[in-house]
GROMACS .gro file of C-alpha atoms in nm:
model
  172
    1UNK     CA    1  -0.233  -0.257   1.486
    2UNK     CA    2  -0.596  -0.322   1.388
    3UNK     CA    3  -0.838  -0.594   1.282
    4UNK     CA    4  -1.141  -0.637   1.062
    5UNK     CA    5  -1.390  -0.919   1.044
    6UNK     CA    6  -1.153  -1.126   0.825
    7UNK     CA    7  -0.813  -0.957   0.853
    8UNK     CA    8  -0.540  -0.859   1.093
    9UNK     CA    9  -0.314  -0.574   0.986
   10UNK     CA   10   0.006  -0.594   1.188
   11UNK     CA   11   0.385  -0.567   1.165
   12UNK     CA   12   0.544  -0.806   0.916
   13UNK     CA   13   0.725  -1.094   1.086
   14UNK     CA   14   1.014  -1.294   0.940
   15UNK     CA   15   0.780  -1.591   0.894
   16UNK     CA   16   0.574  -1.381   0.648
   17UNK     CA   17   0.856  -1.266   0.418
   18UNK     CA   18   0.815  -1.543   0.160
   19UNK     CA   19   0.440  -1.479   0.137
   20UNK     CA   20   0.508  -1.106   0.105
   21UNK     CA   21   0.746  -1.170  -0.183
   22UNK     CA   22   0.472  -1.372  -0.355
   23UNK     CA   23   0.235  -1.077  -0.310
   24UNK     CA   24   0.474  -0.859  -0.508
   25UNK     CA   25   0.531  -1.121  -0.778
   26UNK     CA   26   0.157  -1.176  -0.815
   27UNK     CA   27   0.114  -0.811  -0.914
   28UNK     CA   28   0.316  -0.778  -1.236
   29UNK     CA   29   0.136  -0.457  -1.337
   30UNK     CA   30   0.259  -0.288  -1.018
   31UNK     CA   31   0.614  -0.410  -1.082
   32UNK     CA   32   0.597  -0.290  -1.442
   33UNK     CA   33   0.472   0.056  -1.345
   34UNK     CA   34   0.708   0.114  -1.053
   35UNK     CA   35   1.012  -0.103  -1.121
   36UNK     CA   36   1.003  -0.123  -1.501
   37UNK     CA   37   1.000  -0.502  -1.482
   38UNK     CA   38   0.810  -0.676  -1.757
   39UNK     CA   39   0.895  -1.042  -1.710
   40UNK     CA   40   0.808  -1.083  -1.341
   41UNK     CA   41   0.965  -1.382  -1.171
   42UNK     CA   42   1.334  -1.359  -1.097
   43UNK     CA   43   1.375  -0.994  -1.187
   44UNK     CA   44   1.229  -0.832  -0.878
   45UNK     CA   45   1.423  -1.032  -0.624
   46UNK     CA   46   1.352  -1.116  -0.265
   47UNK     CA   47   1.664  -0.914  -0.175
   48UNK     CA   48   1.518  -0.610  -0.351
   49UNK     CA   49   1.198  -0.652  -0.151
   50UNK     CA   50   1.395  -0.672   0.173
   51UNK     CA   51   1.590  -0.361   0.071
   52UNK     CA   52   1.263  -0.180  -0.002
   53UNK     CA   53   1.128  -0.274   0.343
   54UNK     CA   54   1.447  -0.146   0.506
   55UNK     CA   55   1.434   0.181   0.312
   56UNK     CA   56   1.068   0.220   0.414
   57UNK     CA   57   1.162   0.197   0.780
   58UNK     CA   58   1.462   0.431   0.740
   59UNK     CA   59   1.240   0.695   0.581
   60UNK     CA   60   0.971   0.678   0.848
   61UNK     CA   61   0.720   0.458   0.668
   62UNK     CA   62   0.551   0.175   0.851
   63UNK     CA   63   0.502  -0.144   0.647
   64UNK     CA   64   0.232  -0.376   0.779
   65UNK     CA   65   0.119  -0.718   0.671
   66UNK     CA   66  -0.242  -0.781   0.572
   67UNK     CA   67  -0.304  -1.122   0.725
   68UNK     CA   68  -0.608  -1.341   0.666
   69UNK     CA   69  -0.741  -1.446   1.007
   70UNK     CA   70  -0.877  -1.785   0.901
   71UNK     CA   71  -0.532  -1.928   0.825
   72UNK     CA   72  -0.289  -1.655   0.944
   73UNK     CA   73  -0.155  -1.624   0.587
   74UNK     CA   74  -0.011  -1.290   0.478
   75UNK     CA   75  -0.205  -1.184   0.167
   76UNK     CA   76  -0.100  -0.822   0.133
   77UNK     CA   77   0.092  -0.518   0.247
   78UNK     CA   78  -0.024  -0.180   0.376
   79UNK     CA   79   0.239   0.088   0.422
   80UNK     CA   80   0.185   0.434   0.571
   81UNK     CA   81   0.363   0.744   0.699
   82UNK     CA   82   0.221   0.907   1.009
   83UNK     CA   83   0.399   1.227   0.907
   84UNK     CA   84   0.537   1.261   0.555
   85UNK     CA   85   0.870   1.436   0.517
   86UNK     CA   86   0.732   1.637   0.223
   87UNK     CA   87   0.422   1.794   0.378
   88UNK     CA   88   0.393   1.667   0.737
   89UNK     CA   89   0.064   1.491   0.662
   90UNK     CA   90  -0.029   1.123   0.703
   91UNK     CA   91   0.006   0.925   0.379
   92UNK     CA   92  -0.096   0.575   0.276
   93UNK     CA   93   0.203   0.467   0.069
   94UNK     CA   94   0.091   0.127  -0.055
   95UNK     CA   95  -0.193  -0.118  -0.030
   96UNK     CA   96  -0.138  -0.431  -0.235
   97UNK     CA   97  -0.321  -0.762  -0.212
   98UNK     CA   98  -0.208  -1.092  -0.365
   99UNK     CA   99  -0.367  -1.134  -0.707
  100UNK     CA  100  -0.536  -1.462  -0.601
  101UNK     CA  101  -0.713  -1.275  -0.317
  102UNK     CA  102  -0.822  -0.970  -0.516
  103UNK     CA  103  -1.185  -0.900  -0.598
  104UNK     CA  104  -1.296  -1.054  -0.268
  105UNK     CA  105  -1.320  -0.729  -0.071
  106UNK     CA  106  -0.996  -0.770   0.126
  107UNK     CA  107  -0.842  -0.448  -0.009
  108UNK     CA  108  -1.156  -0.246   0.060
  109UNK     CA  109  -1.187  -0.401   0.407
  110UNK     CA  110  -0.826  -0.315   0.497
  111UNK     CA  111  -0.849   0.036   0.349
  112UNK     CA  112  -1.177   0.124   0.521
  113UNK     CA  113  -1.050  -0.001   0.857
  114UNK     CA  114  -0.722   0.187   0.809
  115UNK     CA  115  -0.918   0.509   0.748
  116UNK     CA  116  -1.123   0.453   1.067
  117UNK     CA  117  -0.799   0.380   1.254
  118UNK     CA  118  -0.651   0.706   1.118
  119UNK     CA  119  -0.959   0.900   1.234
  120UNK     CA  120  -0.933   0.738   1.580
  121UNK     CA  121  -0.575   0.866   1.596
  122UNK     CA  122  -0.698   1.218   1.523
  123UNK     CA  123  -0.554   1.249   1.174
  124UNK     CA  124  -0.756   1.514   0.986
  125UNK     CA  125  -0.691   1.348   0.651
  126UNK     CA  126  -0.498   1.074   0.477
  127UNK     CA  127  -0.319   1.135   0.150
  128UNK     CA  128  -0.194   0.896  -0.114
  129UNK     CA  129  -0.043   0.902  -0.461
  130UNK     CA  130  -0.142   0.685  -0.756
  131UNK     CA  131   0.066   0.654  -1.070
  132UNK     CA  132  -0.146   0.798  -1.348
  133UNK     CA  133  -0.114   0.476  -1.553
  134UNK     CA  134  -0.272   0.271  -1.273
  135UNK     CA  135  -0.639   0.319  -1.369
  136UNK     CA  136  -0.766   0.035  -1.150
  137UNK     CA  137  -0.608   0.190  -0.839
  138UNK     CA  138  -0.749   0.533  -0.925
  139UNK     CA  139  -1.098   0.384  -0.951
  140UNK     CA  140  -1.054   0.193  -0.625
  141UNK     CA  141  -0.948   0.500  -0.425
  142UNK     CA  142  -1.213   0.725  -0.581
  143UNK     CA  143  -1.478   0.470  -0.482
  144UNK     CA  144  -1.354   0.492  -0.121
  145UNK     CA  145  -1.399   0.870  -0.120
  146UNK     CA  146  -1.049   0.996  -0.203
  147UNK     CA  147  -1.039   1.316  -0.409
  148UNK     CA  148  -0.761   1.441  -0.635
  149UNK     CA  149  -0.584   1.762  -0.542
  150UNK     CA  150  -0.270   1.776  -0.760
  151UNK     CA  151  -0.043   1.589  -0.997
  152UNK     CA  152   0.332   1.559  -0.938
  153UNK     CA  153   0.624   1.399  -1.116
  154UNK     CA  154   0.803   1.125  -0.925
  155UNK     CA  155   1.108   0.922  -1.018
  156UNK     CA  156   1.073   0.545  -0.993
  157UNK     CA  157   1.320   0.276  -1.103
  158UNK     CA  158   1.092   0.252  -1.409
  159UNK     CA  159   1.146   0.623  -1.483
  160UNK     CA  160   0.967   0.949  -1.416
  161UNK     CA  161   0.592   0.905  -1.376
  162UNK     CA  162   0.297   1.137  -1.323
  163UNK     CA  163   0.148   1.072  -0.979
  164UNK     CA  164  -0.204   1.183  -0.895
  165UNK     CA  165  -0.218   1.296  -0.532
  166UNK     CA  166  -0.544   1.227  -0.353
  167UNK     CA  167  -0.681   1.299  -0.007
  168UNK     CA  168  -0.949   1.159   0.218
  169UNK     CA  169  -1.087   1.373   0.500
  170UNK     CA  170  -1.131   1.153   0.805
  171UNK     CA  171  -1.374   1.387   0.981
  172UNK     CA  172  -1.684   1.462   0.778
   0.00000   0.00000   0.00000
């Protein structure tokens, strides 16, 4: 799909599924907020992850692996809709990097390149939603230039959550 100096963002291959599962497990705050899981390992199963990937594809989302070029190791996931079923706009559904690789600029690098890729495709904007409790993610997306435009309720396995909807205009 696209590359950066250190990353390739491309479809997830079978050989990457174990690494992808470790990405999810390494982010217990995400699992707590979305899945309601508080004890991590063994509760969010590999089968659940595979189900979630299948549901993503059935609903028109495109899950991509964030792969480190130096060793071809999958270190994250980026998922997007080219056209959301709710408003017809492009949405970035998820960007998650393995905890051991966070705070090294990989997330920012993938996000910035994704936004350039979206602009190259002619998308006027990209939208995303952040669970209100996820303060770190809100700060991350604000720093990249996303702006809030509304708050919605959304049902997750963990229950109903307030989601802050944000947008980034690709053409300035």
